[in-house]
mmCIF file of C-alpha atoms in Angstrom:
data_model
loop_
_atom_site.group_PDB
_atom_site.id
_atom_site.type_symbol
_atom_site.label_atom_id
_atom_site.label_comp_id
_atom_site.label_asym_id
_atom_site.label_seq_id
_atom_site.Cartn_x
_atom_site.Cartn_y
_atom_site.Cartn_z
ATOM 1 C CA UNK A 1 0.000 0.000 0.000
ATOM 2 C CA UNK A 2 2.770 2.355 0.893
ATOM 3 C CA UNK A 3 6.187 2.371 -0.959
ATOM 4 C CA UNK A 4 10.120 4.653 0.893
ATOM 5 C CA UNK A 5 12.592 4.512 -1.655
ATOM 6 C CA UNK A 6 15.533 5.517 -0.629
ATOM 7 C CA UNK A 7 18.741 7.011 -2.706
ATOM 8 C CA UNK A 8 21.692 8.850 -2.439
ATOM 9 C CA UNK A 9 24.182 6.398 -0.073
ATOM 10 C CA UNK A 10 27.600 6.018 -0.866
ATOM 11 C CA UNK A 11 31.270 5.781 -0.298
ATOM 12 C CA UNK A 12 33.011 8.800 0.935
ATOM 13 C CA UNK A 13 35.905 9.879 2.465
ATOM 14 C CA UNK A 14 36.172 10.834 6.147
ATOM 15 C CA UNK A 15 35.047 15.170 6.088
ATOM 16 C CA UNK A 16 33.156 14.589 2.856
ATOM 17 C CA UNK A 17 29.175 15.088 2.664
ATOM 18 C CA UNK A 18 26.208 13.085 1.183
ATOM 19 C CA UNK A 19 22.671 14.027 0.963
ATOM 20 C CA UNK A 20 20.345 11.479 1.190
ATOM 21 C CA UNK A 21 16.785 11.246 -0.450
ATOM 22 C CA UNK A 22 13.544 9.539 0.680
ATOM 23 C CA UNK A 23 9.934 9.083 -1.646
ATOM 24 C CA UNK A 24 6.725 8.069 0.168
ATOM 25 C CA UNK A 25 3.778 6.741 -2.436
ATOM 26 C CA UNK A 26 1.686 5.032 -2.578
ATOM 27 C CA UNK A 27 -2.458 4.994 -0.537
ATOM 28 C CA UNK A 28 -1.349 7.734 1.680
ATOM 29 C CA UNK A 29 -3.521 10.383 3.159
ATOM 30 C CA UNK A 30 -1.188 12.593 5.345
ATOM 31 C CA UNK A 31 2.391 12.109 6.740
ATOM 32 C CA UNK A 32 3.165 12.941 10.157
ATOM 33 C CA UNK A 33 6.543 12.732 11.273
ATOM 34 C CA UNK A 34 9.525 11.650 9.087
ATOM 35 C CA UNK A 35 12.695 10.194 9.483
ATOM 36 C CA UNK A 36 15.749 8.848 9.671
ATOM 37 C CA UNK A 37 17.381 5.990 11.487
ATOM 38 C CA UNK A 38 20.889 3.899 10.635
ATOM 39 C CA UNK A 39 22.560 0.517 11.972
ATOM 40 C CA UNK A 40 25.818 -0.206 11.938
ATOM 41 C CA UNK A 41 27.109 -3.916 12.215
ATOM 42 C CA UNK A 42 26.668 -5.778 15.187
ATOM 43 C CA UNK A 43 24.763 -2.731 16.704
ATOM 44 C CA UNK A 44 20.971 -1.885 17.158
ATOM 45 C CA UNK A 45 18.950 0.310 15.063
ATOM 46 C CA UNK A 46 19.220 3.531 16.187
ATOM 47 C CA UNK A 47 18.160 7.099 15.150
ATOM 48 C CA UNK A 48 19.241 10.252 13.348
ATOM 49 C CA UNK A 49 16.977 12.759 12.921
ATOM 50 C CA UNK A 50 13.362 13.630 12.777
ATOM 51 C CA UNK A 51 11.114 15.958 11.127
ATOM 52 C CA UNK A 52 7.383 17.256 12.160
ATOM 53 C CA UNK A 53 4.880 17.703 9.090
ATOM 54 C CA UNK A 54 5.119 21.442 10.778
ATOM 55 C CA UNK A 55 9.331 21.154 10.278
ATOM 56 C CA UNK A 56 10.176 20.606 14.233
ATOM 57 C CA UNK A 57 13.076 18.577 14.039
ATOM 58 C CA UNK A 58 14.887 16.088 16.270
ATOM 59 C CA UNK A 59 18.323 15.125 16.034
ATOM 60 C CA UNK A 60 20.831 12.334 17.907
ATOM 61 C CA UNK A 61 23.165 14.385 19.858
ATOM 62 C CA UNK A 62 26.151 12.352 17.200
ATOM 63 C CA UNK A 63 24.463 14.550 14.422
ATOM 64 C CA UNK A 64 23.934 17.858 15.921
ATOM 65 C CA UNK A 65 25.983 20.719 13.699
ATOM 66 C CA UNK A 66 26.731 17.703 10.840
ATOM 67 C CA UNK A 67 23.353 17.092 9.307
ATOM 68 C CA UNK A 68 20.361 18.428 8.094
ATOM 69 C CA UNK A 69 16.767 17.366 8.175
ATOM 70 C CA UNK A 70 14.286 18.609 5.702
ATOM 71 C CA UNK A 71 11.404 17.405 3.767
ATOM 72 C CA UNK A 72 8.500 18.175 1.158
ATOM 73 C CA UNK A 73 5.057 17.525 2.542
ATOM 74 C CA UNK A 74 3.679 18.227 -1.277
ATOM 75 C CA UNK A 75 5.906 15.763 -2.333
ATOM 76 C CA UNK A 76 6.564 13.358 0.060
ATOM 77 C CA UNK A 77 9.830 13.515 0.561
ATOM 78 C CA UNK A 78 12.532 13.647 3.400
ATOM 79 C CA UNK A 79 16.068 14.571 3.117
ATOM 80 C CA UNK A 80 19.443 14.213 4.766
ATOM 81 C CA UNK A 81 22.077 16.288 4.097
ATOM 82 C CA UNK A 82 25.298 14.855 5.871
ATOM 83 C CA UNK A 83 27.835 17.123 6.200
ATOM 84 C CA UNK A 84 31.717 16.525 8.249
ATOM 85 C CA UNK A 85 31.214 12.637 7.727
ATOM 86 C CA UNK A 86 33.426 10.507 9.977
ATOM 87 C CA UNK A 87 33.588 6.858 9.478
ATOM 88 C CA UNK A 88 31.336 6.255 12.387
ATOM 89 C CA UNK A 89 28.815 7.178 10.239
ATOM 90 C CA UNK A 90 29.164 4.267 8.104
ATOM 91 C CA UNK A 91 25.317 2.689 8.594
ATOM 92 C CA UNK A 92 22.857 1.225 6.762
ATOM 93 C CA UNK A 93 20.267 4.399 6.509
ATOM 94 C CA UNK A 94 16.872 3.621 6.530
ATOM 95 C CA UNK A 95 13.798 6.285 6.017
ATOM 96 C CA UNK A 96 10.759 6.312 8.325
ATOM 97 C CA UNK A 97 7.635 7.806 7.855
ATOM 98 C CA UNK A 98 4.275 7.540 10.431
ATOM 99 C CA UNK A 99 1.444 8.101 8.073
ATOM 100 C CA UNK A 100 -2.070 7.577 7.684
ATOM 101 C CA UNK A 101 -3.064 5.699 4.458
ATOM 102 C CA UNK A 102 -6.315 6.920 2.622
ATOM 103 C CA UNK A 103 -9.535 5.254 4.063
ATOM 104 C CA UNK A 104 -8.224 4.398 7.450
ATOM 105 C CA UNK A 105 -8.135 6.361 10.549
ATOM 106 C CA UNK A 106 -5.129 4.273 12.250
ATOM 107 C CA UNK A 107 -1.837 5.390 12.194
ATOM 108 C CA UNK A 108 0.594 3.472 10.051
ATOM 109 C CA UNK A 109 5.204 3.133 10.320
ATOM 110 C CA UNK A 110 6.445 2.365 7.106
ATOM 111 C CA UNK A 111 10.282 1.790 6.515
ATOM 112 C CA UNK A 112 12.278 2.177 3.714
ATOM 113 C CA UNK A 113 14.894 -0.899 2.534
ATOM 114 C CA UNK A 114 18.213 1.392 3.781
ATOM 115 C CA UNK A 115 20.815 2.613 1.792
ATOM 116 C CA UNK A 116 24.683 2.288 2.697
ATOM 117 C CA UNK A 117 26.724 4.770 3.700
ATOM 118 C CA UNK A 118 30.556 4.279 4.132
ATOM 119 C CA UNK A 119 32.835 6.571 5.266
ATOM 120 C CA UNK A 120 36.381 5.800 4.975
ATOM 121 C CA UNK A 121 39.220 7.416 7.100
#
């Protein structure tokens, strides 16, 4: 019913940047909150950054200065722009979104299927 596609991951070098791209489509009547979470081998799921559908954002205390939130609400997008990399970065990124889908009234978490990031020192 409801399709993240993510984009934009990639091999970098430690101090480089990435900016990393989320679509939402599919049966979807509003988005709430959107986001951004990563895991790293051998660790848990943990996250980035969040954004409001009114643009109050959230971000992991790791992130704070380095990256970006932002997102469309006409288009149903979120962004990442990841700035001063450093190769604890290196994740799998995955996009979140807490929706409602068209004809229900019960809120709905939807994932995206990650994109790798690698940062190399």
């Amino acid at each position: 019913q409801v399709h993240l596609v993510e984009s934009g991951g990639g091999l970098v070098q430690a101090g480089g940047s990435l900016r990393l791209s989320c679509a939402a489509s599919g049966r979807i009547f509003v988005i709430r909150a959107m986001g951004w979470y990563r895991q790293a081998p051998g660790k848990e799921r943990e996250l980035v950054a969040t954004i409001s559908r009114g643009g109050t954002t959230n971000y992991a205390d790791s992130v704070k200065g380095r990256f970006t939130i932002s997102r469309d609400n006409g288009k149903n997008t979120v962004d990442l722009q990841m700035n001063s990399l450093k190769p604890e970065d290196t994740a799998l990124y995955y996009c979140n979104a807490d929706l409602l889908i068209l004809g229900t009234s019960l809120p709905s978490r939807y994932w995206g299927q990650g994109t790798q990031v690698t940062v190399s020192s």
